[in-house]
């Protein structure tokens, strides 16, 4: 008994150290710069739960350095390769207003908004078209609203990529491993012939941690339960005017943008 | 029977050749030399169970983790483990070519787990 308590305390100390080192790191260097600890059963003792996970991105707080920091952290810990062609893989990416909100066009945009970059990712829709079109049920919606991929079932037909109105999915045209600079040994890579995308960091939520980009953004991204009126996302949506990408697609995206 | 003196010996030779693998197997039996993890003495379940059923166990783990979001496995002794091929199995059995591959190659199976789940660092490069 005493021994297990000691090991748990040791682990807690080690992970606290790791987190501290990550947040002290310079811009551009991610959490992954600290050697990650091997998750054991004890790490899954207090997972985060929600009825419907959602994200609110405060686009006013983002500059190029912060965008890069979020993307780097995400892509490093999830072993997302960097392929220098059109066949690149992206979980988290950026675009300008016109690319991000093509249905919300107006003449003479405000200067700040016109030149702003917006973070884009899988919207984890309430009515995900990718799930409807997947012939093998490799992509599915969890009860907490997260749209997940089961790479074991994916046959690489790319119907989901055609179905997704947000371009959030990428196909592995080739073995991604040679294009991963530093492989995170604690997270699997993908293989040739499967489609991949952002997972809202389910593996971190299960350990009671916030998604990596939320942590890296330092308060510029809110994350929480959309069904809980007291949650951070609901508070952010109460206090600010926010829009979603392509609302006319009827997919009810779970990512909101404060403009 | 025509040419019985040729046909019958030939049949006997033929049968002997065809059944050769069944009666000629060595007394020592089949052996594979595995490099066991240095820092652990027992696996999550008994050796016999792991030897025969690790593939079914991994299948169940996969479905539980990916589909149901359950991530903790309780073994027959009540000890809890994280259900993860990448983190739990391969952190002890870190040298795939000296453990996993030994049997897989001998029995001629080629599981594609390792296309995604980590392999030894030198193989990753």
Coordinates of N, CA and C in Angstrom, one line a residue, chain A residues 12-168:
Chain A
X12 N 3.3 12.0 -9.7 CA 2.6 13.3 -9.6 C 3.7 14.4 -9.6
X13 N 4.7 14.2 -8.8 CA 5.8 15.1 -8.8 C 6.5 15.3 -10.1
X14 N 6.8 14.1 -10.7 CA 7.5 14.2 -12.0 C 6.6 14.9 -13.1
X15 N 5.3 14.6 -13.1 CA 4.5 15.2 -14.1 C 4.3 16.7 -13.9
X16 N 4.2 17.1 -12.6 CA 4.2 18.5 -12.2 C 5.4 19.3 -12.7
X17 N 6.6 18.6 -12.5 CA 7.8 19.2 -13.0 C 7.8 19.3 -14.5
X18 N 7.3 18.3 -15.2 CA 7.3 18.3 -16.6 C 6.4 19.5 -17.1
X19 N 5.2 19.7 -16.5 CA 4.3 20.7 -16.9 C 5.0 22.1 -16.6
X20 N 5.6 22.2 -15.5 CA 6.3 23.5 -15.2 C 7.4 23.8 -16.2
X21 N 8.2 22.8 -16.5 CA 9.2 23.0 -17.5 C 8.6 23.4 -18.9
X22 N 7.5 22.8 -19.2 CA 6.8 23.1 -20.5 C 6.4 24.6 -20.5
X23 N 5.8 25.0 -19.4 CA 5.2 26.4 -19.5 C 6.3 27.4 -19.4
X24 N 7.5 27.0 -18.8 CA 8.6 28.0 -18.7 C 9.3 28.1 -20.1
X25 N 9.1 27.1 -21.0 CA 9.8 27.1 -22.2 C 9.5 28.3 -23.1
X26 N 10.5 28.6 -23.9 CA 10.3 29.8 -24.8 C 9.2 29.6 -25.8
X27 N 8.8 30.7 -26.4 CA 7.8 30.6 -27.5 C 8.4 29.7 -28.6
X28 N 7.5 29.0 -29.2 CA 7.9 28.1 -30.3 C 8.4 26.7 -29.8
X29 N 8.7 26.7 -28.5 CA 9.1 25.4 -27.9 C 7.9 24.9 -27.1
X30 N 7.5 23.6 -27.4 CA 6.3 23.1 -26.8 C 6.4 22.4 -25.5
X31 N 5.3 21.8 -25.1 CA 5.3 21.0 -23.9 C 6.2 19.8 -24.1
X32 N 6.2 19.3 -25.4 CA 7.0 18.1 -25.7 C 8.5 18.2 -25.4
X33 N 8.9 19.5 -25.2 CA 10.4 19.6 -25.0 C 10.8 19.0 -23.7
X34 N 9.9 18.9 -22.7 CA 10.2 18.2 -21.5 C 9.9 16.7 -21.8
X35 N 10.8 15.8 -21.3 CA 10.6 14.4 -21.5 C 9.2 14.0 -20.9
X36 N 8.3 13.5 -21.8 CA 7.0 13.1 -21.3 C 7.1 11.8 -20.4
X37 N 6.2 11.8 -19.4 CA 6.2 10.6 -18.5 C 5.3 9.6 -19.1
X38 N 5.6 8.3 -18.9 CA 4.8 7.2 -19.4 C 3.5 7.2 -18.6
X39 N 2.3 7.3 -19.3 CA 1.0 7.3 -18.5 C 0.8 5.9 -18.0
X40 N 0.5 5.8 -16.7 CA 0.1 4.5 -16.2 C -1.4 4.5 -15.8
X41 N -1.9 3.4 -15.2 CA -3.3 3.4 -14.9 C -3.7 4.5 -13.9
X42 N -2.8 4.9 -13.1 CA -3.1 6.0 -12.1 C -3.4 7.3 -12.8
X43 N -2.8 7.5 -14.0 CA -3.0 8.8 -14.7 C -4.5 8.9 -15.2
X44 N -5.2 7.8 -15.3 CA -6.5 7.8 -15.8 C -7.6 7.9 -14.7
X45 N -7.1 8.1 -13.4 CA -8.0 8.1 -12.3 C -9.0 9.2 -12.3
X46 N -8.6 10.4 -12.8 CA -9.6 11.5 -12.8 C -9.7 12.2 -14.2
X47 N -10.5 11.5 -15.1 CA -10.6 12.0 -16.4 C -11.6 13.2 -16.4
X48 N -11.5 14.0 -17.5 CA -12.5 15.1 -17.6 C -13.7 14.6 -18.4
X49 N -14.9 14.9 -17.9 CA -16.1 14.5 -18.6 C -16.9 15.7 -19.0
X50 N -17.7 15.5 -20.1 CA -18.6 16.6 -20.5 C -19.8 16.0 -21.3
X51 N -20.9 16.7 -21.3 CA -22.0 16.2 -22.2 C -21.7 16.5 -23.6
X52 N -21.0 17.7 -23.8 CA -20.7 18.1 -25.2 C -19.5 19.0 -25.2
X53 N -18.4 18.5 -25.5 CA -17.1 19.3 -25.5 C -17.2 20.3 -26.6
X54 N -16.7 21.5 -26.3 CA -16.7 22.6 -27.3 C -15.5 23.5 -27.1
X55 N -15.2 24.3 -28.1 CA -14.0 25.1 -28.0 C -14.4 26.5 -28.5
X56 N -13.9 27.5 -27.7 CA -14.1 28.9 -28.2 C -12.7 29.5 -28.4
X57 N -12.5 30.0 -29.6 CA -11.2 30.6 -29.9 C -11.3 32.1 -29.9
X58 N -10.5 32.7 -29.1 CA -10.5 34.2 -29.0 C -9.5 34.7 -30.0
X59 N -10.0 35.0 -31.3 CA -9.0 35.2 -32.4 C -8.3 36.6 -32.2
X60 N -8.8 37.5 -31.3 CA -8.2 38.7 -31.1 C -6.8 38.5 -30.4
X61 N -6.7 37.5 -29.6 CA -5.5 37.3 -28.8 C -4.4 36.6 -29.5
X62 N -4.7 36.2 -30.8 CA -3.6 35.4 -31.5 C -2.7 36.3 -32.3
X63 N -1.4 36.0 -32.2 CA -0.5 36.5 -33.2 C 0.2 35.4 -33.9
X64 N 1.1 35.6 -34.8 CA 1.7 34.5 -35.6 C 2.5 33.6 -34.6
X65 N 3.2 34.2 -33.6 CA 4.0 33.4 -32.7 C 3.1 32.4 -32.0
X66 N 2.0 32.9 -31.5 CA 1.1 32.0 -30.7 C 0.5 30.9 -31.5
X67 N 0.1 31.3 -32.8 CA -0.5 30.3 -33.7 C 0.5 29.2 -33.9
X68 N 1.8 29.6 -34.2 CA 2.8 28.6 -34.4 C 3.1 27.7 -33.2
X69 N 3.0 28.4 -32.1 CA 3.2 27.6 -30.8 C 2.2 26.5 -30.7
X70 N 0.9 26.9 -30.9 CA -0.2 25.9 -30.7 C -0.1 24.8 -31.7
X71 N 0.2 25.2 -33.0 CA 0.3 24.2 -34.0 C 1.5 23.2 -33.8
X72 N 2.6 23.8 -33.4 CA 3.8 23.0 -33.1 C 3.6 22.0 -32.0
X73 N 2.9 22.5 -30.9 CA 2.7 21.6 -29.8 C 1.8 20.4 -30.2
X74 N 0.7 20.8 -30.9 CA -0.2 19.7 -31.4 C 0.5 18.7 -32.2
X75 N 1.2 19.2 -33.2 CA 1.8 18.3 -34.2 C 2.9 17.5 -33.7
X76 N 3.6 18.1 -32.7 CA 4.7 17.3 -32.1 C 4.2 16.2 -31.2
X77 N 3.2 16.4 -30.3 CA 2.8 15.3 -29.4 C 2.0 14.3 -30.2
X78 N 1.4 14.7 -31.3 CA 0.6 13.7 -32.0 C 1.3 13.1 -33.2
X79 N 2.6 13.3 -33.3 CA 3.3 12.7 -34.4 C 2.7 13.1 -35.8
X80 N 2.4 14.3 -36.0 CA 1.8 14.7 -37.3 C 3.0 15.1 -38.2
X81 N 3.1 14.4 -39.3 CA 4.3 14.6 -40.2 C 4.2 16.0 -40.9
X82 N 5.4 16.5 -41.3 CA 5.4 17.7 -42.1 C 5.9 17.3 -43.5
X83 N 5.0 17.1 -44.5 CA 5.3 16.7 -45.8 C 5.3 17.9 -46.7
X84 N 6.4 18.2 -47.4 CA 6.5 19.5 -48.1 C 5.8 19.5 -49.5
X85 N 4.6 18.8 -49.6 CA 3.9 18.8 -50.8 C 2.4 19.1 -50.5
X86 N 1.6 19.0 -51.5 CA 0.1 19.2 -51.3 C -0.4 18.0 -50.4
X87 N 0.3 17.0 -50.3 CA -0.1 15.8 -49.5 C 0.2 15.9 -48.1
X88 N 0.4 17.1 -47.6 CA 0.7 17.3 -46.2 C -0.4 16.9 -45.3
X89 N -0.1 16.6 -44.0 CA -1.1 16.3 -43.0 C -1.2 17.4 -42.1
X90 N -2.5 17.8 -41.7 CA -2.6 18.9 -40.8 C -3.8 18.6 -39.8
X91 N -3.5 18.8 -38.6 CA -4.6 18.7 -37.6 C -5.1 20.1 -37.2
X92 N -4.1 21.0 -37.1 CA -4.4 22.4 -36.7 C -3.7 23.2 -37.7
X93 N -4.4 24.2 -38.3 CA -3.9 25.0 -39.4 C -4.5 26.3 -39.4
X94 N -4.0 27.2 -40.2 CA -4.5 28.6 -40.2 C -5.0 29.0 -41.6
X95 N -5.8 30.1 -41.6 CA -6.2 30.7 -42.8 C -6.7 32.1 -42.5
X96 N -6.9 32.9 -43.6 CA -7.4 34.3 -43.3 C -8.9 34.2 -43.2
X97 N -9.5 35.4 -43.0 CA -11.0 35.5 -42.8 C -11.7 34.8 -44.0
X98 N -11.3 35.2 -45.2 CA -12.0 34.7 -46.4 C -12.0 33.1 -46.4
X99 N -10.9 32.6 -46.1 CA -10.8 31.1 -46.1 C -11.6 30.5 -45.0
X100 N -11.5 31.1 -43.8 CA -12.1 30.5 -42.7 C -13.7 30.6 -42.7
X101 N -14.1 31.8 -43.1 CA -15.6 32.1 -43.0 C -16.1 32.4 -44.4
X102 N -16.1 31.5 -45.4 CA -16.4 31.9 -46.8 C -17.9 32.3 -46.9
X103 N -18.7 31.9 -45.9 CA -20.1 32.2 -46.1 C -20.5 33.5 -45.3
X104 N -19.5 34.1 -44.6 CA -19.8 35.3 -43.8 C -19.1 36.5 -44.5
X105 N -19.1 36.6 -45.8 CA -18.4 37.7 -46.5 C -19.1 39.0 -46.4
X106 N -18.4 40.0 -46.3 CA -18.9 41.4 -46.3 C -18.0 42.3 -47.0
X107 N -18.4 43.4 -47.6 CA -17.5 44.3 -48.2 C -16.8 45.1 -47.1
X108 N -15.6 45.5 -47.4 CA -14.9 46.4 -46.5 C -14.8 45.9 -45.1
X109 N -14.1 44.8 -44.9 CA -13.8 44.2 -43.6 C -13.0 45.2 -42.8
X110 N -13.2 45.1 -41.5 CA -12.4 45.9 -40.5 C -10.9 45.4 -40.7
X111 N -10.0 46.4 -40.7 CA -8.6 46.2 -41.0 C -8.0 45.0 -40.1
X112 N -8.3 45.1 -38.8 CA -7.8 44.1 -38.0 C -8.2 42.7 -38.3
X113 N -9.5 42.5 -38.7 CA -10.0 41.2 -39.1 C -9.5 40.7 -40.4
X114 N -9.3 41.7 -41.3 CA -8.9 41.3 -42.7 C -7.6 40.7 -42.7
X115 N -6.7 41.1 -41.8 CA -5.3 40.6 -41.8 C -5.0 39.6 -40.7
X116 N -6.1 39.2 -40.0 CA -5.9 38.3 -38.9 C -5.9 36.8 -39.5
X117 N -5.1 36.0 -38.8 CA -5.1 34.6 -39.1 C -6.0 33.8 -38.1
X118 N -6.7 32.9 -38.6 CA -7.6 32.1 -37.8 C -7.2 30.7 -37.7
X119 N -7.3 30.2 -36.5 CA -6.9 28.8 -36.2 C -8.1 27.9 -36.7
X120 N -7.7 26.8 -37.5 CA -8.8 25.9 -37.9 C -8.4 24.5 -37.5
X121 N -9.5 23.7 -37.2 CA -9.3 22.4 -36.8 C -10.6 21.6 -37.0
X122 N -10.6 20.4 -36.7 CA -11.9 19.6 -36.8 C -12.9 20.3 -35.9
X123 N -14.1 20.5 -36.4 CA -15.1 21.2 -35.6 C -15.9 20.3 -34.7
X124 N -15.7 19.0 -34.7 CA -16.4 18.1 -33.9 C -17.9 18.4 -33.9
X125 N -18.5 18.4 -35.1 CA -19.9 18.8 -35.3 C -20.9 17.9 -34.6
X126 N -22.0 18.5 -34.3 CA -23.1 17.8 -33.7 C -23.7 16.9 -34.8
X127 N -23.8 17.3 -36.0 CA -24.3 16.5 -37.1 C -23.1 16.2 -38.1
X128 N -22.2 15.4 -37.7 CA -21.0 15.3 -38.6 C -21.2 14.6 -39.9
X129 N -21.0 15.3 -41.0 CA -21.2 14.6 -42.3 C -20.2 13.5 -42.6
X130 N -19.0 13.6 -42.0 CA -18.0 12.6 -42.2 C -18.5 11.3 -41.6
X131 N -19.2 11.3 -40.5 CA -19.7 10.1 -39.9 C -20.8 9.5 -40.7
X132 N -21.6 10.4 -41.3 CA -22.7 9.9 -42.1 C -22.2 9.1 -43.3
X133 N -21.1 9.6 -43.9 CA -20.7 9.0 -45.2 C -19.7 7.9 -45.0
X134 N -19.2 7.7 -43.8 CA -18.1 6.7 -43.7 C -18.7 5.3 -43.9
X135 N -18.2 4.5 -44.8 CA -18.9 3.2 -45.1 C -18.5 2.1 -44.1
X136 N -17.5 2.3 -43.3 CA -17.0 1.3 -42.4 C -17.2 1.7 -40.9
X137 N -17.8 2.8 -40.7 CA -18.0 3.3 -39.3 C -16.6 3.5 -38.6
X138 N -15.6 3.8 -39.4 CA -14.3 4.1 -38.9 C -14.3 5.4 -38.1
X139 N -15.1 6.3 -38.6 CA -15.2 7.6 -37.9 C -16.6 7.6 -37.3
X140 N -16.6 8.1 -36.0 CA -17.9 8.0 -35.3 C -17.9 9.1 -34.2
X141 N -19.1 9.4 -33.7 CA -19.2 10.4 -32.7 C -19.4 9.8 -31.4
X142 N -18.5 10.3 -30.4 CA -18.7 9.8 -29.1 C -19.8 10.5 -28.4
X143 N -20.2 9.9 -27.2 CA -21.4 10.5 -26.5 C -21.1 11.9 -26.0
X144 N -19.8 12.3 -25.8 CA -19.4 13.6 -25.4 C -19.2 14.6 -26.5
X145 N -19.6 14.2 -27.7 CA -19.6 15.1 -28.9 C -18.3 15.1 -29.7
X146 N -17.3 14.3 -29.2 CA -16.0 14.3 -30.0 C -16.1 13.3 -31.1
X147 N -15.8 13.8 -32.3 CA -15.8 12.9 -33.5 C -14.4 12.2 -33.6
X148 N -14.4 10.9 -33.5 CA -13.2 10.2 -33.4 C -12.9 9.4 -34.7
X149 N -11.7 9.0 -34.8 CA -11.3 8.1 -35.9 C -10.8 6.8 -35.3
X150 N -11.2 5.7 -35.9 CA -10.7 4.4 -35.6 C -9.8 4.0 -36.8
X151 N -8.5 4.3 -36.7 CA -7.7 4.0 -37.8 C -7.6 2.5 -38.2
X152 N -8.0 1.7 -37.2 CA -7.9 0.2 -37.5 C -9.0 -0.1 -38.5
X153 N -10.1 0.6 -38.5 CA -11.2 0.3 -39.4 C -11.1 1.1 -40.7
X154 N -10.3 2.1 -40.8 CA -10.3 3.0 -41.9 C -9.8 2.3 -43.1
X155 N -10.5 2.4 -44.3 CA -10.1 1.7 -45.5 C -9.5 2.7 -46.5
X156 N -9.5 4.0 -46.1 CA -8.9 5.0 -46.9 C -9.7 5.4 -48.1
X157 N -11.0 5.4 -48.0 CA -11.8 5.7 -49.2 C -12.0 7.2 -49.4
X158 N -11.7 8.0 -48.4 CA -11.7 9.4 -48.4 C -13.1 10.0 -48.6
X159 N -14.2 9.3 -48.4 CA -15.5 9.8 -48.4 C -15.7 10.9 -47.4
X160 N -15.1 10.7 -46.2 CA -15.2 11.7 -45.1 C -14.5 13.0 -45.5
X161 N -13.4 12.9 -46.3 CA -12.8 14.2 -46.7 C -13.7 14.9 -47.7
X162 N -14.4 14.2 -48.5 CA -15.3 14.8 -49.4 C -16.5 15.4 -48.6
X163 N -16.9 14.7 -47.6 CA -18.1 15.1 -46.8 C -17.8 16.3 -45.9
X164 N -16.6 16.4 -45.4 CA -16.3 17.5 -44.4 C -16.3 18.8 -45.1
X165 N -17.1 19.8 -44.6 CA -17.2 21.1 -45.3 C -16.0 22.0 -44.9
X166 N -15.2 21.5 -43.9 CA -14.2 22.4 -43.3 C -12.7 22.0 -43.7
X167 N -12.6 21.0 -44.5 CA -11.2 20.6 -44.9 C -10.3 20.1 -43.8
X168 N -11.0 19.6 -42.7 CA -10.2 19.3 -41.5 C -9.5 18.0 -41.5

